[in-house]
Amino acid sequence: MRILAAAFALCLVAGLASAQGLTATDWTGTYGGVTLGLANGESAHLNNGADTGGPGISGGSFGLTLGHNFAPGAGDVVYGVEGDVSATDISGDQAIGFHNGFNCVPGPCRTSLTWLATLRGRVGITRGNMLIYGTAGLAAGGVEASIPGAAFLDIGTQAETGWTAGVGAEFQINERTSLKADVIYVDLGRTRYDDGALPAANGFYVDTSFTQLRLGLNFRF
């Protein structure tokens, strides 16, 4: 409900800005903004070759963006670099019991992502006040995996790195303001979440990946 209210507020701000009746087609320069996101994905827990086949993870995010666009020559192609950092509430549980040979006891198997940051390149093609782009780069996030009730399987949030890629579109609604929507896939790789007392081959791990749909409002400096 909070995410929906924030999305409504974002659209309202964009509407007020567009009411100024200004149109811009110059995409070069530095910009900053805010983003809202919704994510859905998977986070299989693994141990000795067995895995849970889940749990699924989902949730929302709110973050800040900073980027720069430049056009190296005449034409409709725009290059850029963009970074963002978000507070996230993306999580999921797998019920207590055996799943594909994995034992979530005392359980449940739990995964949560508390923050996410990306640093990406962007390249796009402009059509008037619209920019259609692809983006790819590095991702990092705070992953917490655990089986509550087992002390050595509950060691807190760990910073993990991975990669991200996606596509999006951005619309200039006046000479300094733009509204964007994109969808990115994020893979944060494999996180070990036992206390290290076990041999690596017998350790407990979680694979975390998800797709995120984001809306953003940017202001060019």
PDB file of C-alpha atoms in Angstrom:
ATOM      1  CA  MET A   1       0.000   0.000   0.000  1.00  0.00           C
ATOM      2  CA  ARG A   2       2.863   2.379   0.787  1.00  0.00           C
ATOM      3  CA  ILE A   3       4.462   1.604  -2.578  1.00  0.00           C
ATOM      4  CA  LEU A   4       1.191   2.333  -4.394  1.00  0.00           C
ATOM      5  CA  ALA A   5       0.796   5.630  -2.550  1.00  0.00           C
ATOM      6  CA  ALA A   6       4.353   6.634  -3.379  1.00  0.00           C
ATOM      7  CA  ALA A   7       3.830   5.705  -7.041  1.00  0.00           C
ATOM      8  CA  PHE A   8       0.715   7.874  -7.136  1.00  0.00           C
ATOM      9  CA  ALA A   9       2.658  10.788  -5.658  1.00  0.00           C
ATOM     10  CA  LEU A  10       5.405  10.330  -8.249  1.00  0.00           C
ATOM     11  CA  CYS A  11       2.903  10.409 -11.105  1.00  0.00           C
ATOM     12  CA  LEU A  12       1.284  13.513  -9.616  1.00  0.00           C
ATOM     13  CA  VAL A  13       4.598  15.349  -9.524  1.00  0.00           C
ATOM     14  CA  ALA A  14       5.283  14.338 -13.129  1.00  0.00           C
ATOM     15  CA  GLY A  15       1.870  15.604 -14.187  1.00  0.00           C
ATOM     16  CA  LEU A  16       2.418  18.977 -12.542  1.00  0.00           C
ATOM     17  CA  ALA A  17       5.794  19.310 -14.212  1.00  0.00           C
ATOM     18  CA  SER A  18       4.414  18.478 -17.648  1.00  0.00           C
ATOM     19  CA  ALA A  19       1.743  21.139 -17.211  1.00  0.00           C
ATOM     20  CA  GLN A  20       4.453  23.755 -17.804  1.00  0.00           C
ATOM     21  CA  GLY A  21       4.139  22.876 -21.480  1.00  0.00           C
ATOM     22  CA  LEU A  22       7.877  22.724 -22.185  1.00  0.00           C
ATOM     23  CA  THR A  23       9.474  20.148 -24.457  1.00  0.00           C
ATOM     24  CA  ALA A  24      13.179  19.391 -24.631  1.00  0.00           C
ATOM     25  CA  THR A  25      15.163  17.122 -26.928  1.00  0.00           C
ATOM     26  CA  ASP A  26      18.705  17.606 -25.533  1.00  0.00           C
ATOM     27  CA  TRP A  27      19.580  14.565 -23.418  1.00  0.00           C
ATOM     28  CA  THR A  28      23.170  15.513 -22.532  1.00  0.00           C
ATOM     29  CA  GLY A  29      24.211  16.438 -19.012  1.00  0.00           C
ATOM     30  CA  THR A  30      24.130  15.278 -15.416  1.00  0.00           C
ATOM     31  CA  TYR A  31      20.912  14.309 -13.653  1.00  0.00           C
ATOM     32  CA  GLY A  32      19.652  12.965 -10.355  1.00  0.00           C
ATOM     33  CA  GLY A  33      16.354  11.517  -9.267  1.00  0.00           C
ATOM     34  CA  VAL A  34      14.269   9.045  -7.310  1.00  0.00           C
ATOM     35  CA  THR A  35      13.066   5.539  -8.137  1.00  0.00           C
ATOM     36  CA  LEU A  36      10.356   3.152  -6.988  1.00  0.00           C
ATOM     37  CA  GLY A  37      10.536  -0.541  -7.757  1.00  0.00           C
ATOM     38  CA  LEU A  38       8.724  -3.857  -7.476  1.00  0.00           C
ATOM     39  CA  ALA A  39      10.688  -7.112  -7.686  1.00  0.00           C
ATOM     40  CA  ASN A  40       9.943 -10.800  -8.109  1.00  0.00           C
ATOM     41  CA  GLY A  41      12.436 -13.659  -8.234  1.00  0.00           C
ATOM     42  CA  GLU A  42      13.925 -16.834  -6.773  1.00  0.00           C
ATOM     43  CA  SER A  43      16.439 -17.690  -4.042  1.00  0.00           C
ATOM     44  CA  ALA A  44      17.215 -21.422  -3.935  1.00  0.00           C
ATOM     45  CA  HIS A  45      18.914 -22.625  -0.742  1.00  0.00           C
ATOM     46  CA  LEU A  46      21.637 -25.241  -1.315  1.00  0.00           C
ATOM     47  CA  ASN A  47      23.554 -27.767   0.772  1.00  0.00           C
ATOM     48  CA  ASN A  48      25.490 -30.863  -0.371  1.00  0.00           C
ATOM     49  CA  GLY A  49      23.937 -30.711  -3.821  1.00  0.00           C
ATOM     50  CA  ALA A  50      20.360 -30.554  -2.529  1.00  0.00           C
ATOM     51  CA  ASP A  51      18.245 -27.433  -2.988  1.00  0.00           C
ATOM     52  CA  THR A  52      14.866 -26.064  -1.990  1.00  0.00           C
ATOM     53  CA  GLY A  53      13.758 -25.005  -5.463  1.00  0.00           C
ATOM     54  CA  GLY A  54      12.800 -21.716  -3.763  1.00  0.00           C
ATOM     55  CA  PRO A  55      11.737 -19.707  -1.867  1.00  0.00           C
ATOM     56  CA  GLY A  56      10.327 -17.138  -4.210  1.00  0.00           C
ATOM     57  CA  ILE A  57      11.151 -13.576  -3.203  1.00  0.00           C
ATOM     58  CA  SER A  58       9.244 -10.354  -3.861  1.00  0.00           C
ATOM     59  CA  GLY A  59       8.874  -6.830  -2.530  1.00  0.00           C
ATOM     60  CA  GLY A  60       9.421  -3.135  -3.101  1.00  0.00           C
ATOM     61  CA  SER A  61      12.205  -0.570  -3.127  1.00  0.00           C
ATOM     62  CA  PHE A  62      12.806   3.163  -2.939  1.00  0.00           C
ATOM     63  CA  GLY A  63      16.068   4.770  -4.043  1.00  0.00           C
ATOM     64  CA  LEU A  64      18.134   7.628  -5.410  1.00  0.00           C
ATOM     65  CA  THR A  65      19.727   7.873  -8.864  1.00  0.00           C
ATOM     66  CA  LEU A  66      22.690   9.835 -10.257  1.00  0.00           C
ATOM     67  CA  GLY A  67      23.758   9.711 -13.909  1.00  0.00           C
ATOM     68  CA  HIS A  68      25.270  11.494 -16.882  1.00  0.00           C
ATOM     69  CA  ASN A  69      24.355  11.391 -20.583  1.00  0.00           C
ATOM     70  CA  PHE A  70      26.487  12.465 -23.504  1.00  0.00           C
ATOM     71  CA  ALA A  71      26.231  12.315 -27.285  1.00  0.00           C
ATOM     72  CA  PRO A  72      29.660  11.916 -28.938  1.00  0.00           C
ATOM     73  CA  GLY A  73      28.493  13.165 -32.328  1.00  0.00           C
ATOM     74  CA  ALA A  74      25.559  14.109 -34.498  1.00  0.00           C
ATOM     75  CA  GLY A  75      22.676  11.681 -34.586  1.00  0.00           C
ATOM     76  CA  ASP A  76      20.124  10.097 -32.331  1.00  0.00           C
ATOM     77  CA  VAL A  77      22.414   7.895 -30.204  1.00  0.00           C
ATOM     78  CA  VAL A  78      22.940   8.778 -26.519  1.00  0.00           C
ATOM     79  CA  TYR A  79      25.492   7.133 -24.221  1.00  0.00           C
ATOM     80  CA  GLY A  80      25.612   7.420 -20.471  1.00  0.00           C
ATOM     81  CA  VAL A  81      26.464   6.011 -17.088  1.00  0.00           C
ATOM     82  CA  GLU A  82      23.960   5.659 -14.242  1.00  0.00           C
ATOM     83  CA  GLY A  83      24.182   4.571 -10.629  1.00  0.00           C
ATOM     84  CA  ASP A  84      21.519   4.075  -7.993  1.00  0.00           C
ATOM     85  CA  VAL A  85      21.166   2.904  -4.421  1.00  0.00           C
ATOM     86  CA  SER A  86      17.896   1.686  -2.905  1.00  0.00           C
ATOM     87  CA  ALA A  87      16.457   0.547   0.390  1.00  0.00           C
ATOM     88  CA  THR A  88      14.597  -2.691  -0.323  1.00  0.00           C
ATOM     89  CA  ASP A  89      12.092  -4.993   1.325  1.00  0.00           C
ATOM     90  CA  ILE A  90      12.460  -8.044  -0.934  1.00  0.00           C
ATOM     91  CA  SER A  91      12.045 -11.355   0.863  1.00  0.00           C
ATOM     92  CA  GLY A  92      10.498 -14.800   0.951  1.00  0.00           C
ATOM     93  CA  ASP A  93      10.187 -17.966   3.073  1.00  0.00           C
ATOM     94  CA  GLN A  94      10.133 -21.654   2.233  1.00  0.00           C
ATOM     95  CA  ALA A  95       7.947 -23.709   4.553  1.00  0.00           C
ATOM     96  CA  ILE A  96       9.479 -26.066   7.118  1.00  0.00           C
ATOM     97  CA  GLY A  97      10.186 -29.537   5.736  1.00  0.00           C
ATOM     98  CA  PHE A  98      12.016 -31.298   2.925  1.00  0.00           C
ATOM     99  CA  HIS A  99      12.168 -29.657  -0.516  1.00  0.00           C
ATOM    100  CA  ASN A 100      14.074 -31.437  -3.308  1.00  0.00           C
ATOM    101  CA  GLY A 101      16.115 -33.207  -0.612  1.00  0.00           C
ATOM    102  CA  PHE A 102      16.861 -30.021   1.363  1.00  0.00           C
ATOM    103  CA  ASN A 103      15.773 -29.838   4.993  1.00  0.00           C
ATOM    104  CA  CYS A 104      14.387 -26.434   6.095  1.00  0.00           C
ATOM    105  CA  VAL A 105      14.332 -27.463   9.774  1.00  0.00           C
ATOM    106  CA  PRO A 106      13.888 -25.927  12.314  1.00  0.00           C
ATOM    107  CA  GLY A 107      13.013 -23.454   9.550  1.00  0.00           C
ATOM    108  CA  PRO A 108      11.671 -21.993   7.508  1.00  0.00           C
ATOM    109  CA  CYS A 109      14.345 -21.289   4.862  1.00  0.00           C
ATOM    110  CA  ARG A 110      14.383 -17.503   4.630  1.00  0.00           C
ATOM    111  CA  THR A 111      15.929 -14.963   2.235  1.00  0.00           C
ATOM    112  CA  SER A 112      15.762 -11.179   2.384  1.00  0.00           C
ATOM    113  CA  LEU A 113      17.409  -8.306   0.519  1.00  0.00           C
ATOM    114  CA  THR A 114      17.736  -5.082   2.544  1.00  0.00           C
ATOM    115  CA  TRP A 115      19.553  -2.827   0.050  1.00  0.00           C
ATOM    116  CA  LEU A 116      20.521  -2.791  -3.607  1.00  0.00           C
ATOM    117  CA  ALA A 117      22.981  -0.690  -5.617  1.00  0.00           C
ATOM    118  CA  THR A 118      23.801  -0.771  -9.334  1.00  0.00           C
ATOM    119  CA  LEU A 119      26.364   0.947 -11.575  1.00  0.00           C
ATOM    120  CA  ARG A 120      25.481   0.601 -15.235  1.00  0.00           C
ATOM    121  CA  GLY A 121      26.249   1.853 -18.687  1.00  0.00           C
ATOM    122  CA  ARG A 122      23.360   3.015 -20.845  1.00  0.00           C
ATOM    123  CA  VAL A 123      23.048   3.368 -24.602  1.00  0.00           C
ATOM    124  CA  GLY A 124      19.886   4.486 -26.319  1.00  0.00           C
ATOM    125  CA  ILE A 125      18.199   5.981 -29.347  1.00  0.00           C
ATOM    126  CA  THR A 126      16.146   9.175 -29.135  1.00  0.00           C
ATOM    127  CA  ARG A 127      12.834   9.821 -30.795  1.00  0.00           C
ATOM    128  CA  GLY A 128      11.846  13.405 -30.044  1.00  0.00           C
ATOM    129  CA  ASN A 129      11.374  13.634 -26.303  1.00  0.00           C
ATOM    130  CA  MET A 130      11.668   9.856 -25.817  1.00  0.00           C
ATOM    131  CA  LEU A 131      14.830   7.830 -25.165  1.00  0.00           C
ATOM    132  CA  ILE A 132      14.711   4.038 -25.596  1.00  0.00           C
ATOM    133  CA  TYR A 133      17.738   2.400 -24.005  1.00  0.00           C
ATOM    134  CA  GLY A 134      19.495  -0.746 -22.938  1.00  0.00           C
ATOM    135  CA  THR A 135      21.526  -0.909 -19.757  1.00  0.00           C
ATOM    136  CA  ALA A 136      23.979  -3.324 -18.130  1.00  0.00           C
ATOM    137  CA  GLY A 137      26.600  -3.329 -15.403  1.00  0.00           C
ATOM    138  CA  LEU A 138      27.424  -4.246 -11.832  1.00  0.00           C
ATOM    139  CA  ALA A 139      25.041  -4.904  -8.956  1.00  0.00           C
ATOM    140  CA  ALA A 140      25.551  -5.226  -5.201  1.00  0.00           C
ATOM    141  CA  GLY A 141      23.093  -6.021  -2.460  1.00  0.00           C
ATOM    142  CA  GLY A 142      22.651  -6.855   1.184  1.00  0.00           C
ATOM    143  CA  VAL A 143      21.570 -10.512   1.272  1.00  0.00           C
ATOM    144  CA  GLU A 144      20.422 -12.186   4.471  1.00  0.00           C
ATOM    145  CA  ALA A 145      19.750 -15.927   4.287  1.00  0.00           C
ATOM    146  CA  SER A 146      18.944 -18.083   7.285  1.00  0.00           C
ATOM    147  CA  ILE A 147      17.156 -21.051   8.768  1.00  0.00           C
ATOM    148  CA  PRO A 148      15.799 -19.501  11.985  1.00  0.00           C
ATOM    149  CA  GLY A 149      16.285 -21.623  15.063  1.00  0.00           C
ATOM    150  CA  ALA A 150      19.701 -22.864  13.927  1.00  0.00           C
ATOM    151  CA  ALA A 151      22.201 -20.350  15.331  1.00  0.00           C
ATOM    152  CA  PHE A 152      25.016 -21.258  12.941  1.00  0.00           C
ATOM    153  CA  LEU A 153      22.652 -20.671   9.977  1.00  0.00           C
ATOM    154  CA  ASP A 154      21.682 -17.118  10.918  1.00  0.00           C
ATOM    155  CA  ILE A 155      24.759 -14.876  10.576  1.00  0.00           C
ATOM    156  CA  GLY A 156      23.170 -11.633   9.357  1.00  0.00           C
ATOM    157  CA  THR A 157      23.302  -9.498   6.220  1.00  0.00           C
ATOM    158  CA  GLN A 158      26.188  -9.947   3.798  1.00  0.00           C
ATOM    159  CA  ALA A 159      27.201  -7.632   0.946  1.00  0.00           C
ATOM    160  CA  GLU A 160      27.181  -9.583  -2.323  1.00  0.00           C
ATOM    161  CA  THR A 161      28.116  -8.518  -5.851  1.00  0.00           C
ATOM    162  CA  GLY A 162      26.786  -9.620  -9.209  1.00  0.00           C
ATOM    163  CA  TRP A 163      25.505  -8.234 -12.473  1.00  0.00           C
ATOM    164  CA  THR A 164      22.414  -6.611 -13.940  1.00  0.00           C
ATOM    165  CA  ALA A 165      20.973  -5.902 -17.391  1.00  0.00           C
ATOM    166  CA  GLY A 166      17.729  -4.503 -18.730  1.00  0.00           C
ATOM    167  CA  VAL A 167      15.830  -2.170 -21.015  1.00  0.00           C
ATOM    168  CA  GLY A 168      13.817   0.981 -20.494  1.00  0.00           C
ATOM    169  CA  ALA A 169      12.296   4.168 -21.844  1.00  0.00           C
ATOM    170  CA  GLU A 170      12.600   7.732 -20.590  1.00  0.00           C
ATOM    171  CA  PHE A 171      10.342  10.661 -21.493  1.00  0.00           C
ATOM    172  CA  GLN A 172      11.253  14.342 -21.168  1.00  0.00           C
ATOM    173  CA  ILE A 173       8.282  16.191 -19.760  1.00  0.00           C
ATOM    174  CA  ASN A 174      10.029  19.571 -19.689  1.00  0.00           C
ATOM    175  CA  GLU A 175      13.530  20.935 -20.270  1.00  0.00           C
ATOM    176  CA  ARG A 176      14.845  19.657 -16.917  1.00  0.00           C
ATOM    177  CA  THR A 177      12.527  16.828 -15.893  1.00  0.00           C
ATOM    178  CA  SER A 178      12.034  13.306 -17.238  1.00  0.00           C
ATOM    179  CA  LEU A 179      10.024  10.268 -16.265  1.00  0.00           C
ATOM    180  CA  LYS A 180      11.427   6.775 -16.870  1.00  0.00           C
ATOM    181  CA  ALA A 181      10.344   3.167 -16.633  1.00  0.00           C
ATOM    182  CA  ASP A 182      12.680   0.211 -16.921  1.00  0.00           C
ATOM    183  CA  VAL A 183      12.909  -3.468 -16.160  1.00  0.00           C
ATOM    184  CA  ILE A 184      16.186  -5.019 -15.027  1.00  0.00           C
ATOM    185  CA  TYR A 185      17.326  -8.506 -14.170  1.00  0.00           C
ATOM    186  CA  VAL A 186      19.655  -8.755 -11.150  1.00  0.00           C
ATOM    187  CA  ASP A 187      21.816 -11.767 -10.272  1.00  0.00           C
ATOM    188  CA  LEU A 188      23.677 -11.481  -6.950  1.00  0.00           C
ATOM    189  CA  GLY A 189      25.270 -14.907  -7.214  1.00  0.00           C
ATOM    190  CA  ARG A 190      25.795 -17.345  -4.369  1.00  0.00           C
ATOM    191  CA  THR A 191      25.967 -16.354  -0.682  1.00  0.00           C
ATOM    192  CA  ARG A 192      27.284 -18.683   2.031  1.00  0.00           C
ATOM    193  CA  TYR A 193      25.305 -18.356   5.244  1.00  0.00           C
ATOM    194  CA  ASP A 194      26.698 -20.869   7.730  1.00  0.00           C
ATOM    195  CA  ASP A 195      29.269 -19.759  10.293  1.00  0.00           C
ATOM    196  CA  GLY A 196      32.204 -21.300   8.401  1.00  0.00           C
ATOM    197  CA  ALA A 197      32.702 -24.239  10.777  1.00  0.00           C
ATOM    198  CA  LEU A 198      31.644 -26.669   8.026  1.00  0.00           C
ATOM    199  CA  PRO A 199      33.887 -27.616   5.087  1.00  0.00           C
ATOM    200  CA  ALA A 200      33.133 -25.487   2.035  1.00  0.00           C
ATOM    201  CA  ALA A 201      31.701 -28.487   0.195  1.00  0.00           C
ATOM    202  CA  ASN A 202      29.180 -28.965   3.018  1.00  0.00           C
ATOM    203  CA  GLY A 203      28.342 -25.291   3.517  1.00  0.00           C
ATOM    204  CA  PHE A 204      24.898 -23.706   3.290  1.00  0.00           C
ATOM    205  CA  TYR A 205      24.410 -21.317   0.354  1.00  0.00           C
ATOM    206  CA  VAL A 206      21.674 -19.301  -1.295  1.00  0.00           C
ATOM    207  CA  ASP A 207      21.404 -18.163  -4.924  1.00  0.00           C
ATOM    208  CA  THR A 208      19.570 -14.836  -5.278  1.00  0.00           C
ATOM    209  CA  SER A 209      18.189 -13.412  -8.524  1.00  0.00           C
ATOM    210  CA  PHE A 210      15.140 -11.361  -9.452  1.00  0.00           C
ATOM    211  CA  THR A 211      13.511  -9.125 -12.028  1.00  0.00           C
ATOM    212  CA  GLN A 212      12.684  -5.568 -10.979  1.00  0.00           C
ATOM    213  CA  LEU A 213      10.252  -3.121 -12.574  1.00  0.00           C
ATOM    214  CA  ARG A 214      11.135   0.493 -11.710  1.00  0.00           C
ATOM    215  CA  LEU A 215       9.630   3.932 -12.175  1.00  0.00           C
ATOM    216  CA  GLY A 216      11.852   6.989 -11.856  1.00  0.00           C
ATOM    217  CA  LEU A 217      11.664  10.761 -11.895  1.00  0.00           C
ATOM    218  CA  ASN A 218      14.885  12.541 -12.935  1.00  0.00           C
ATOM    219  CA  PHE A 219      15.941  16.187 -12.740  1.00  0.00           C
ATOM    220  CA  ARG A 220      18.741  17.476 -14.953  1.00  0.00           C
ATOM    221  CA  PHE A 221      21.204  19.862 -13.303  1.00  0.00           C
TER     222      PHE A 221
END
